[in-house]
Coordinates of C-alpha atoms and ligand atoms in Angstrom, one line a residue:
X1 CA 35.4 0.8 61.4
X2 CA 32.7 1.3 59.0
X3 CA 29.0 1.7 59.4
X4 CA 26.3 1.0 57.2
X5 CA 22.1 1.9 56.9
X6 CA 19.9 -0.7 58.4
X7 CA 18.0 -0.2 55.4
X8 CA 20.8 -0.3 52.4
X9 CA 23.7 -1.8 52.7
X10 CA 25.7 -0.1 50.1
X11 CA 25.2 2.7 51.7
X12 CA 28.8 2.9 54.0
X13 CA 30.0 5.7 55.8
X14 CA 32.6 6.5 58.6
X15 CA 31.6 6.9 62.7
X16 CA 32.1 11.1 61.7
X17 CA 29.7 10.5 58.7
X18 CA 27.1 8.5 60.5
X19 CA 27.0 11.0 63.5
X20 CA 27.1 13.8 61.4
X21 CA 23.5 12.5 59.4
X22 CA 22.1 11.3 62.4
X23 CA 19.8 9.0 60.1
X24 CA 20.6 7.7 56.4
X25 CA 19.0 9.6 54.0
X26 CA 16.7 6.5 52.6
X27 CA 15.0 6.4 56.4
X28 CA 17.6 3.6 57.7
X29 CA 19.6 3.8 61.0
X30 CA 23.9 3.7 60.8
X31 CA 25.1 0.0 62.8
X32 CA 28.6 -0.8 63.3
X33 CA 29.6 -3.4 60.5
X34 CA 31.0 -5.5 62.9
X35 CA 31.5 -5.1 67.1
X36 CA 34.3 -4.9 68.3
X37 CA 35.6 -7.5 70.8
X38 CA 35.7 -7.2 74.4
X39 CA 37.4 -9.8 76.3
X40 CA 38.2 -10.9 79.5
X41 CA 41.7 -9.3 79.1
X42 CA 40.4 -6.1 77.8
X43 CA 38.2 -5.9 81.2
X44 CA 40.5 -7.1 83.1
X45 CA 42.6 -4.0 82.1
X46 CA 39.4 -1.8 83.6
X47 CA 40.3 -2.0 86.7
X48 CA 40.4 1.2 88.5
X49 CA 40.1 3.2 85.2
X50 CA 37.6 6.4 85.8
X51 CA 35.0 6.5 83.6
X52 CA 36.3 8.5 81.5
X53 CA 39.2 5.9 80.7
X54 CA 36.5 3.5 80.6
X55 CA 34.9 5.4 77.7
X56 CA 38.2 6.6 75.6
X57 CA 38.9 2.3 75.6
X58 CA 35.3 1.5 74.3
X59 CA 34.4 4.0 72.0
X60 CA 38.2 4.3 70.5
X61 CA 36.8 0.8 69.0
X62 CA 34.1 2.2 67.6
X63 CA 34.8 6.1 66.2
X64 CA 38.0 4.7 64.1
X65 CA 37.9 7.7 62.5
X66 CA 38.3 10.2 65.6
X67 CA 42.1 10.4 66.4
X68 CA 43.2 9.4 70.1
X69 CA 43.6 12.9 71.2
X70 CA 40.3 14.5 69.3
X71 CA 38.2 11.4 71.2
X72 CA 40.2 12.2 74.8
X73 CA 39.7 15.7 74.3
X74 CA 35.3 15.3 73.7
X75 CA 35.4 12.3 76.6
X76 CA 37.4 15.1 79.2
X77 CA 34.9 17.8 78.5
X78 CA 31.6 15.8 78.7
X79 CA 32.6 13.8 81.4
X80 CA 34.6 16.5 83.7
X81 CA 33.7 16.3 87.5
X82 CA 32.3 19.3 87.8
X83 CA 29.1 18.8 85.3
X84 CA 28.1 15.5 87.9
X85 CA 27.2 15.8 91.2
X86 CA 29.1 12.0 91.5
X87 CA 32.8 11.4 91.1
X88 CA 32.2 8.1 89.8
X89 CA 30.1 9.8 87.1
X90 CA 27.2 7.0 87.5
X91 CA 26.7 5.1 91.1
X92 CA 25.7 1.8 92.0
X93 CA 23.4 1.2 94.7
X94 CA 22.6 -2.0 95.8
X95 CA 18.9 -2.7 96.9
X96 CA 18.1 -6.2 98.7
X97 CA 20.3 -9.1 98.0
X98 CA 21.1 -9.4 94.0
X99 CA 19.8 -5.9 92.4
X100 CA 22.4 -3.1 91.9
X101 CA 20.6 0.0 91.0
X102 CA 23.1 2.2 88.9
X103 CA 22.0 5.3 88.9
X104 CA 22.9 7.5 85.5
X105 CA 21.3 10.3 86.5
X106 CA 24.2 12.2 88.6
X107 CA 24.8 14.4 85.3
X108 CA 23.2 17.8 85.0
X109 CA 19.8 17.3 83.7
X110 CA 18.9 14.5 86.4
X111 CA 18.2 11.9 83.9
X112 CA 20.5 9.2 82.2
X113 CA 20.3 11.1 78.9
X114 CA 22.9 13.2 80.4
X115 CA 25.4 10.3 79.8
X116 CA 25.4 10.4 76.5
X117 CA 24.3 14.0 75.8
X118 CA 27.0 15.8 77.6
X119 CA 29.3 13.8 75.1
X120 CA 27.1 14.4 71.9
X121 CA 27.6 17.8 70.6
X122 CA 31.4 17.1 71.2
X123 CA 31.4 14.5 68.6
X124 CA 29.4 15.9 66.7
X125 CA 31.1 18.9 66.2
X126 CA 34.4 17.2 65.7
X127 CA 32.1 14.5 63.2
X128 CA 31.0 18.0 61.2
X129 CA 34.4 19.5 60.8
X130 CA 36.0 16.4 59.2
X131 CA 33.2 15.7 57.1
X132 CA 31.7 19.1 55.8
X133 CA 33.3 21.7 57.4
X134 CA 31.6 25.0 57.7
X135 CA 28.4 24.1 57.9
X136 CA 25.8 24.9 60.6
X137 CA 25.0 22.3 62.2
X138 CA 21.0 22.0 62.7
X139 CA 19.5 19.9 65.7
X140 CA 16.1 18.5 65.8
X141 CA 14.9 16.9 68.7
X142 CA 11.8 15.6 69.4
X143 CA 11.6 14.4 73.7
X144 CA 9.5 12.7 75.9
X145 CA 10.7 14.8 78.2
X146 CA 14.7 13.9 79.2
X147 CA 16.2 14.1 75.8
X148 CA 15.1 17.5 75.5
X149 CA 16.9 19.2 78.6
X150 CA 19.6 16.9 78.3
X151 CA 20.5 18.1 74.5
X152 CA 19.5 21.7 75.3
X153 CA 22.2 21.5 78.2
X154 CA 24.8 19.3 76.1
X155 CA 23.9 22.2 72.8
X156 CA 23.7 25.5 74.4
X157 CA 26.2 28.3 73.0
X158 CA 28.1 25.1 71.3
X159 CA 29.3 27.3 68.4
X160 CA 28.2 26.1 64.6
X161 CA 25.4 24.5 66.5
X162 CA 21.5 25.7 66.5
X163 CA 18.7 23.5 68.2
X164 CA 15.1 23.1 68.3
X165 CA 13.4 21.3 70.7
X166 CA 9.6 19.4 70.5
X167 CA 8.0 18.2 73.7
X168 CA 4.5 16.9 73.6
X169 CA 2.1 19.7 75.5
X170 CA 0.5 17.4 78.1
X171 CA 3.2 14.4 78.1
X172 CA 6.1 15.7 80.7
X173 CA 6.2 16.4 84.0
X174 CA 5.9 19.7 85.2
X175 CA 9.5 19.9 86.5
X176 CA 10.6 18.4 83.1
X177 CA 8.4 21.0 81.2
X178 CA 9.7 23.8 83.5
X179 CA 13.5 22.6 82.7
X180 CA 13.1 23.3 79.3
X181 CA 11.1 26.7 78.8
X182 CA 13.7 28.2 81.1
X183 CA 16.8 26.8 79.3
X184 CA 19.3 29.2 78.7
X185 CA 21.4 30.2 75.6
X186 CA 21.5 31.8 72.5
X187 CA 21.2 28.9 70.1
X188 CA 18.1 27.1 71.5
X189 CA 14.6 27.2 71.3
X190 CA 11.5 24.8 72.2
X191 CA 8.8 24.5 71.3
X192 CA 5.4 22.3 72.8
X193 CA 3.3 20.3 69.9
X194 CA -0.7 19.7 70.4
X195 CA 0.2 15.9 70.2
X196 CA 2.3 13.1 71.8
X197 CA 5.9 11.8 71.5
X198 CA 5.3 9.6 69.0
X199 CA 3.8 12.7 66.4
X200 CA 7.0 14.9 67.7
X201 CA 9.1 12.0 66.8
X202 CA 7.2 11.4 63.3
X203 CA 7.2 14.9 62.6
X204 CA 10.5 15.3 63.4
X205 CA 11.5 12.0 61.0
X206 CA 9.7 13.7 58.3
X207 CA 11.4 16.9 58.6
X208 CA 15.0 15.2 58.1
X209 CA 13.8 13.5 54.6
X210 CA 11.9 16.8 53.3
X211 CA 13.3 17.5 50.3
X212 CA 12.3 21.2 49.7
X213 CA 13.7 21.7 53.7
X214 CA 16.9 19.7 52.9
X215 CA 17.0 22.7 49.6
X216 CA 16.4 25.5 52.1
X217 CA 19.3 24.2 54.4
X218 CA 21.8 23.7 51.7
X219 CA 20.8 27.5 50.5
X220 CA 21.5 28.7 54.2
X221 CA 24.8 26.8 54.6
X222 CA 23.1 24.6 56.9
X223 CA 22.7 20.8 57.9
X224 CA 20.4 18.8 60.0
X225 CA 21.7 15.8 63.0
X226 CA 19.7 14.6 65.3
X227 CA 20.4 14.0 68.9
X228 CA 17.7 11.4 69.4
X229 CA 19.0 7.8 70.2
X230 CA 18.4 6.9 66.5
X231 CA 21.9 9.3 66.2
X232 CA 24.8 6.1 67.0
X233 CA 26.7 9.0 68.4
X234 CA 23.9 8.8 71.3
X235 CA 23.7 5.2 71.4
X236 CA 27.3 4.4 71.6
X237 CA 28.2 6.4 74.9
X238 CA 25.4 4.5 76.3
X239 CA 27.7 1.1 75.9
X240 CA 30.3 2.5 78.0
X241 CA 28.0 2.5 81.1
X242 CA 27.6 -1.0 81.6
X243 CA 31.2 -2.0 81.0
X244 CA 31.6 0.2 83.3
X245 CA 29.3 -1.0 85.8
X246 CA 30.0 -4.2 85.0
X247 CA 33.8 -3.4 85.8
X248 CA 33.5 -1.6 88.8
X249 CA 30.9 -4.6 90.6
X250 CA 33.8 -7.0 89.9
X251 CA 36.6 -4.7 91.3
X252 CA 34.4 -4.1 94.2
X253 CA 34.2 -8.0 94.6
X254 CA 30.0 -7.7 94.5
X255 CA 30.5 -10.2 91.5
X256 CA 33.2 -12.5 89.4
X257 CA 35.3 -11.4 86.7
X258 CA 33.2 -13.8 84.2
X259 CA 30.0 -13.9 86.1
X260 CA 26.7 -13.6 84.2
X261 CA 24.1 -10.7 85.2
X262 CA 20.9 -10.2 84.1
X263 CA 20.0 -6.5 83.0
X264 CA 16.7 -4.6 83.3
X265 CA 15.8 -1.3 81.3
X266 CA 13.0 0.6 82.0
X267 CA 12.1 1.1 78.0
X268 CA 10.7 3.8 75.5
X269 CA 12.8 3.9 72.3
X270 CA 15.2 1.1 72.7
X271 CA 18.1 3.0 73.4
X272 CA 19.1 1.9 76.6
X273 CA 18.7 -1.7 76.1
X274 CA 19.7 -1.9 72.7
X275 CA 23.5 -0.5 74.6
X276 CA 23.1 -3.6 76.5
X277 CA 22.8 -5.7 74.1
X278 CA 25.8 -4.5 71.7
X279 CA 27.6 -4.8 75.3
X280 CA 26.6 -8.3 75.3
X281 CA 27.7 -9.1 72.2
X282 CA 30.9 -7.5 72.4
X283 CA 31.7 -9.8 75.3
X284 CA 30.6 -8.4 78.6
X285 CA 29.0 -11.0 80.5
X286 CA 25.2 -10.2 80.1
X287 CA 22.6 -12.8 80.6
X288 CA 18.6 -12.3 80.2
X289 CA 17.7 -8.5 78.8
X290 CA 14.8 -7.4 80.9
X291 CA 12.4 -5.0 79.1
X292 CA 10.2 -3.2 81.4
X293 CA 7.5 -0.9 80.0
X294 CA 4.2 1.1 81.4
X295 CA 0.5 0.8 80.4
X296 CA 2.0 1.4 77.1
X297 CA 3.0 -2.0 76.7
X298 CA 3.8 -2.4 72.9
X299 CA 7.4 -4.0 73.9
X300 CA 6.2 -6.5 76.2
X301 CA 3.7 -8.0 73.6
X302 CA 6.3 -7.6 70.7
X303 CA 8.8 -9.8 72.9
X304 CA 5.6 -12.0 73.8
X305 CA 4.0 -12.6 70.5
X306 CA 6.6 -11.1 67.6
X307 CA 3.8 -8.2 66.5
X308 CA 4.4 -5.2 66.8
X309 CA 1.4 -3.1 66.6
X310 CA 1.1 0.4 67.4
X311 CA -2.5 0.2 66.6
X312 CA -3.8 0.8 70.5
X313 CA -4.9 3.7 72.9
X314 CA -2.1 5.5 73.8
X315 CA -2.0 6.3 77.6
X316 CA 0.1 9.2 79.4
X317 CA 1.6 7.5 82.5
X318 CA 3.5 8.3 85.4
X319 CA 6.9 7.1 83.8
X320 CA 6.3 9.4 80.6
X321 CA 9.5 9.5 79.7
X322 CA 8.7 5.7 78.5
X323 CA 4.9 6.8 76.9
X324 CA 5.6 5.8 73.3
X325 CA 4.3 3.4 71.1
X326 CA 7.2 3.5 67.9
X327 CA 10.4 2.5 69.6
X328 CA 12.4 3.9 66.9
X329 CA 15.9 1.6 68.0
X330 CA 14.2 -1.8 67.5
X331 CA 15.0 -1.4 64.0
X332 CA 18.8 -1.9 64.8
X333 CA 18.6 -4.6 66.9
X334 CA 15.9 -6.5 64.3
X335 CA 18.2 -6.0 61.4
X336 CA 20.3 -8.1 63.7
X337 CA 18.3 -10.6 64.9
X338 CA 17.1 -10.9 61.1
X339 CA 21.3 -11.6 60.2
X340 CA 21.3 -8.3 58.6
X341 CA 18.5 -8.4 56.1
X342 CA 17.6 -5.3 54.8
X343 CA 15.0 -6.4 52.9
X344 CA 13.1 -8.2 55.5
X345 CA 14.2 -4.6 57.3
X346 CA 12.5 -2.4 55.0
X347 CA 9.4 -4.7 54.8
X348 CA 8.9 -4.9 58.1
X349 CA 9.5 -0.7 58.8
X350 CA 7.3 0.5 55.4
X351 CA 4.5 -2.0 56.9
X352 CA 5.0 -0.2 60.1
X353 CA 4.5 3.1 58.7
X354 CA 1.8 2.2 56.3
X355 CA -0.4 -0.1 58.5
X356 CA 1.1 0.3 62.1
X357 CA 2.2 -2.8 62.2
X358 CA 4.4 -5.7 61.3
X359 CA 5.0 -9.4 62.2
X360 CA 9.0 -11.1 62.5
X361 CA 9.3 -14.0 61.0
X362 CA 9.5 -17.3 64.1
X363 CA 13.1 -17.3 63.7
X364 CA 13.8 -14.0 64.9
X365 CA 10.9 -14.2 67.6
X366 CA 12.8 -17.6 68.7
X367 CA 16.4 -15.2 68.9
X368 CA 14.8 -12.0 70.5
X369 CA 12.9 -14.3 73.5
X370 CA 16.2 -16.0 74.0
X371 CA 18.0 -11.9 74.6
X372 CA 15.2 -10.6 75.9
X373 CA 12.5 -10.9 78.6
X374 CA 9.8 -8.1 78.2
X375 CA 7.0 -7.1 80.8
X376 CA 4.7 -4.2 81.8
X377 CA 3.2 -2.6 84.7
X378 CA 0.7 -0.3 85.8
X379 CA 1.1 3.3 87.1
X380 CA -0.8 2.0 90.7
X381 CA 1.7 -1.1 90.6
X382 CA 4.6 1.4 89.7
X383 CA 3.4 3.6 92.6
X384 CA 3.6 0.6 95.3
X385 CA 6.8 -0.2 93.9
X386 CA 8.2 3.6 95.0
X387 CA 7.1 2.5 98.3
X388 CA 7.8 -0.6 99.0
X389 CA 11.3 -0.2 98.2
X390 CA 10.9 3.1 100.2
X391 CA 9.6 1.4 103.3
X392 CA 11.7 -1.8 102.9
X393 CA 15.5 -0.7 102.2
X394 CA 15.0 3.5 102.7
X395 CA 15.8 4.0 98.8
X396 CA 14.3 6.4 97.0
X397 CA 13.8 6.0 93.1
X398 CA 11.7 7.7 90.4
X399 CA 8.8 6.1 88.5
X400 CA 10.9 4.7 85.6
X401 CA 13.1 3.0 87.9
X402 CA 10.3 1.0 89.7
X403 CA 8.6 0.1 86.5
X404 CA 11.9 -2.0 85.8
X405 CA 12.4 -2.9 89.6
X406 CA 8.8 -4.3 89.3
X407 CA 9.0 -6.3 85.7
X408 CA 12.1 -7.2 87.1
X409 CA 10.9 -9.0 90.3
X410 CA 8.1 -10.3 88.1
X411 CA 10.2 -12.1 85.5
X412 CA 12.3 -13.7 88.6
X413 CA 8.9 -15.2 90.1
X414 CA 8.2 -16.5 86.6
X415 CA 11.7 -17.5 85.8
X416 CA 13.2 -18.9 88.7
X417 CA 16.5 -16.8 87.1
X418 CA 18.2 -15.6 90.4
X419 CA 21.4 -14.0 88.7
X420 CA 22.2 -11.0 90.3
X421 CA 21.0 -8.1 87.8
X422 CA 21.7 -4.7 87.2
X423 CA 18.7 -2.1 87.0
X424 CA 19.1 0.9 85.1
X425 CA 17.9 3.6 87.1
X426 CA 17.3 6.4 85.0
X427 CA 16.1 9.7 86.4
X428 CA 16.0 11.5 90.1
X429 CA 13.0 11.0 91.7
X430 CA 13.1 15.2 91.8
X431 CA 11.7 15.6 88.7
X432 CA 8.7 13.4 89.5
X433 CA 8.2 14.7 92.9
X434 CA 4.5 14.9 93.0
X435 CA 4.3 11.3 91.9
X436 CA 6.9 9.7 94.4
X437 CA 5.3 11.5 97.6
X438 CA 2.4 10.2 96.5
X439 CA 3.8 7.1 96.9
X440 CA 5.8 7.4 99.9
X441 CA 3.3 9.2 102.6
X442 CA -0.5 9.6 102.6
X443 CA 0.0 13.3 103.9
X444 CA -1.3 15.6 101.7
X445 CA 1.2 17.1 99.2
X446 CA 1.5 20.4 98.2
X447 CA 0.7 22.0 95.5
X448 CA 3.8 24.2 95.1
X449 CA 6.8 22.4 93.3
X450 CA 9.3 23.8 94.9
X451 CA 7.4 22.6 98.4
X452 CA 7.2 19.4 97.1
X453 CA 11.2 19.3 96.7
X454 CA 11.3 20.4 100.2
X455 CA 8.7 17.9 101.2
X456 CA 10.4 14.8 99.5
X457 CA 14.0 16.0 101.2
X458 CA 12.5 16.4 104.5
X459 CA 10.7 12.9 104.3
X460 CA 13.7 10.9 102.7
X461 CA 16.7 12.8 103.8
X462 CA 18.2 12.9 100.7
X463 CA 19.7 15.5 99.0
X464 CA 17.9 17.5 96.1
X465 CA 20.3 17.9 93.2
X466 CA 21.4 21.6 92.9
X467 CA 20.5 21.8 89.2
X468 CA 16.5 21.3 89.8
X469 CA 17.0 24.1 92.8
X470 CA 18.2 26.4 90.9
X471 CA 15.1 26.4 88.6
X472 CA 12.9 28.2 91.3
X473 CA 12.4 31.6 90.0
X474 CA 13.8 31.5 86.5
X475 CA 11.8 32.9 83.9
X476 CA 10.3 31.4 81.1
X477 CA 11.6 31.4 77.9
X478 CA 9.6 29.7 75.7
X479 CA 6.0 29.5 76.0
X480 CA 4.9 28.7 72.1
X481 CA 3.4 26.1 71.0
X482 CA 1.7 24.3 67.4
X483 CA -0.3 21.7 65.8
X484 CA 1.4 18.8 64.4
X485 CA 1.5 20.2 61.1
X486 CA 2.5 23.5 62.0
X487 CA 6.0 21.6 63.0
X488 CA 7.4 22.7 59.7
X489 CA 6.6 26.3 59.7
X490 CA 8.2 26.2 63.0
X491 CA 11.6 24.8 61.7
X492 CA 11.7 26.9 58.8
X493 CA 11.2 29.8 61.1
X494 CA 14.0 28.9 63.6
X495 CA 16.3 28.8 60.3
X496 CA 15.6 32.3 59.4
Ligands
PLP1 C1 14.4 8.2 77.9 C2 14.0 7.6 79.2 C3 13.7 6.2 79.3 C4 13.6 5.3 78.1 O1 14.9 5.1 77.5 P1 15.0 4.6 76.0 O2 16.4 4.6 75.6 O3 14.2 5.6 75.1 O4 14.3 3.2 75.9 C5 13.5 5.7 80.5 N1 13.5 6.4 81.6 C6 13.8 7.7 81.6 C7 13.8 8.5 82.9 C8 14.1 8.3 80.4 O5 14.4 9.6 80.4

């Protein structure tokens, strides 16, 4: 299978190639050429597969170029028991009558990056050594809070690898910032920018296509990837999980081999949901994609109205892991909505980066509204949401999660749709502990952290996860931090 640039079409490359780039060198995003096919037979043949044989048959469709063993050998590592605090990898918990919460945030970071990032560096190592071997590999990222932990985790002491991390000062959570300054191992570093996701992200972009960096890289024996979702080697794991969780509802009998579900994403970049759709349209039963985003609601009006304007405050949140306003995947899925027209691609993404904005044409509006549902909520109406499913059914979930329960529940009123849906439930609610006692008890809540952990076991007898426990007490690593502009001088110096 062959990939090619969202942006040029003659550009074609191999799954190896497009993980090793990251991004085409012209700006443009690597897509599969063509999906492969899932049918009912292939699913069918799910059954009671792990999910690690659940991944080795999806992705063996899509990284041609990987042989059987070299793919088994990255799926066994990233996905080995011992890295999850759940056997099953991801769980599925089922809330009321038709929503099944599955939770991808057993992995060790707490967050559903971890399901693709433990698998990442793997691939891309493999990716590097069979397309330019010897080089060191360079990684850029640029988080709103998850991906950063998750790829410092998936990176650290991965030899031939060296990774920089950019986290926007003021736009994590403190147990999110404190995962990351503390991160261990030789080959990391992070770094905090005076600015929000959406300038790490730019900044980061710009980096890739600087030519007199690009100069300095080739002089050091070095090459940049990217393990931000715009990488397909991030965005492809991500399929596996719902045909898994598709798989494993109909062997558990919740639903029909064949049956249509609804899905609902709680939304920044467009990584998440953009794996839903590809599942869809490789053949897993999907129905309506719901998109569910915070006060920073450029999604929902995009699906409503077919602009996309970043031109707006920009608001930090109590999901921040979803405060951005350039959802770098939507290219993808626009290129094909458009019927993979690069032109109208390119227009559409050099308005964007001139003006802030860009309008689809009413064909593709008509095709994305019929895929997608979009919707937005509040931090107080996120907050009630913790609670009432707190009070209601005794389940706990984190402040992405309720944004999607909540859009969710909103787009059924409207609808009438009562499929049974699947909510992708992203993070622990322990690294937003402050924010979910708030919205579980009206007792005051400490001020302490690692009290707060204590507090939010005690009150919903669950289980903190042993990775955020063992944070208490380490030291600090990193404690830098730059201006936007200063981003640069910061990459040049991690390359020495
Ligand atoms: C990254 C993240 C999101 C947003 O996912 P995208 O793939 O960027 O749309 C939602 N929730 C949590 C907890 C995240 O870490």
């Amino acid at each position: 299978m062959y990939y090619h640039s969202t942006r040029d079409s003659s550009c074609r490359v191999t799954a190896a190639e497009a993980i090793a780039r990251g991004i085409s060198a012209e700006g443009g995003l690597f897509v599969p050429e063509k999906l492969p096919e899932l049918t009912a037979e292939k699913l069918q043949a799910m059954a009671g597969m792990t999910y690690a044989e659940k991944a080795k048959a999806v992705l063996g469709e899509f990284l041609t170029d990987f042989t059987p063993a070299e793919l088994a050998d990255c799926i066994d590592q990233a996905y080995a028991p011992e890295k999850f605090d759940s056997e099953n990898i991801a769980e599925i918990a089922k809330v009321g009558e038709r929503d099944y919460l599955l939770e991808l945030w057993h992995g060790p970071t707490c967050a559903f990056k971890d399901m693709a990032l433990q698998l990442l560096p793997h691939l891309l190592t493999v990716s590097a050594a069979k397309t330019e071997p010897g080089k060191e590999i360079v990684v850029l990222v640029a988080t709103s809070g998850d991906t950063g932990k998750a790829a410092l985790e998936g990176f650290k002491d991965v030899p031939g690898t060296r990774m920089l991390v950019f986290y926007p000062e003021n736009g994590v959570s403190r147990m999110q910032k404190r995962q990351m300054t503390t991160q261990e191992g030789g080959n990391v570093s992070v770094c905090a920018i005076k600015g929000n996701f959406d300038d790490a992200q730019t900044g980061v972009k710009k980096i890739f296509t600087d030519p007199a960096i690009r100069a300095k890289l080739a002089e050091n024996g070095q090459k940049f990837s990217s393990a931000n979702s715009i990488n397909w080697g991030r965005l492809a794991p991500q399929i596996v999980y719902y045909v898994a969780a598709y798989t494993a509802l109909a062997e558990k009998g919740e639903i029909k081999m064949g049956e249509v579900v609804n899905v609902a994403v709680p939304t920044g970049n467009f990584g998440n949901i953009l794996a839903a759709y590809y599942a869809k349209k490789m053949g897993l039963p999907l129905g309506r994609l719901i998109c569910a985003s915070n006060r920073n609601r450029v999604l929902a009006d995009f699906i409503q109205t077919g602009v996309y304007d970043r031109n707006r405050d920009f608001y930090t949140t109590i999901s921040p892991s979803m405060d951005i306003l350039i959802s770098s995947n939507l290219e993808r899925l626009l290129y094909d909505l458009s019927g993979r027209d690069e032109a109208l691609i390119r227009e559409w993404f050099s308005a964007l980066s001139r003006e802030g904005r860009y309008t689809v044409t009413p064909k593709v509006l008509e095709c994305l509204r019929a895929e997608f549902a979009g919707g937005s909520r509040t931090d107080r109406e996120t907050a009630e949401t913790i609670g009432r499913l707190f009070r209601d059914y005794g389940y706990l979930c984190d402040p992405h999660t309720a944004v999607a329960v909540k859009v969710l529940a909103d787009y059924r009123a409207a609808s009438g749709d009562r499929r049974k849906t699947i909510v992708a439930s992203t993070a622990s609610p322990y690294k937003f502990t402050a924010d979910v006692l708030e919205a579980i008890t009206a007792n005051a809540v400490p001020e302490d952290d690692f009290a707060q952990v204590q507090m939010l076991s005690e009150l919903s007898g669950t289980t903190p996860p042993a990775s955020l426990l063992a944070l208490k007490g380490k030291p600090v690593r990193f404690t830098g931090s730059v201006a936007r502009d200063e981003m640069v001088s910061a990459v040049l110096a991690m390359l020495g």
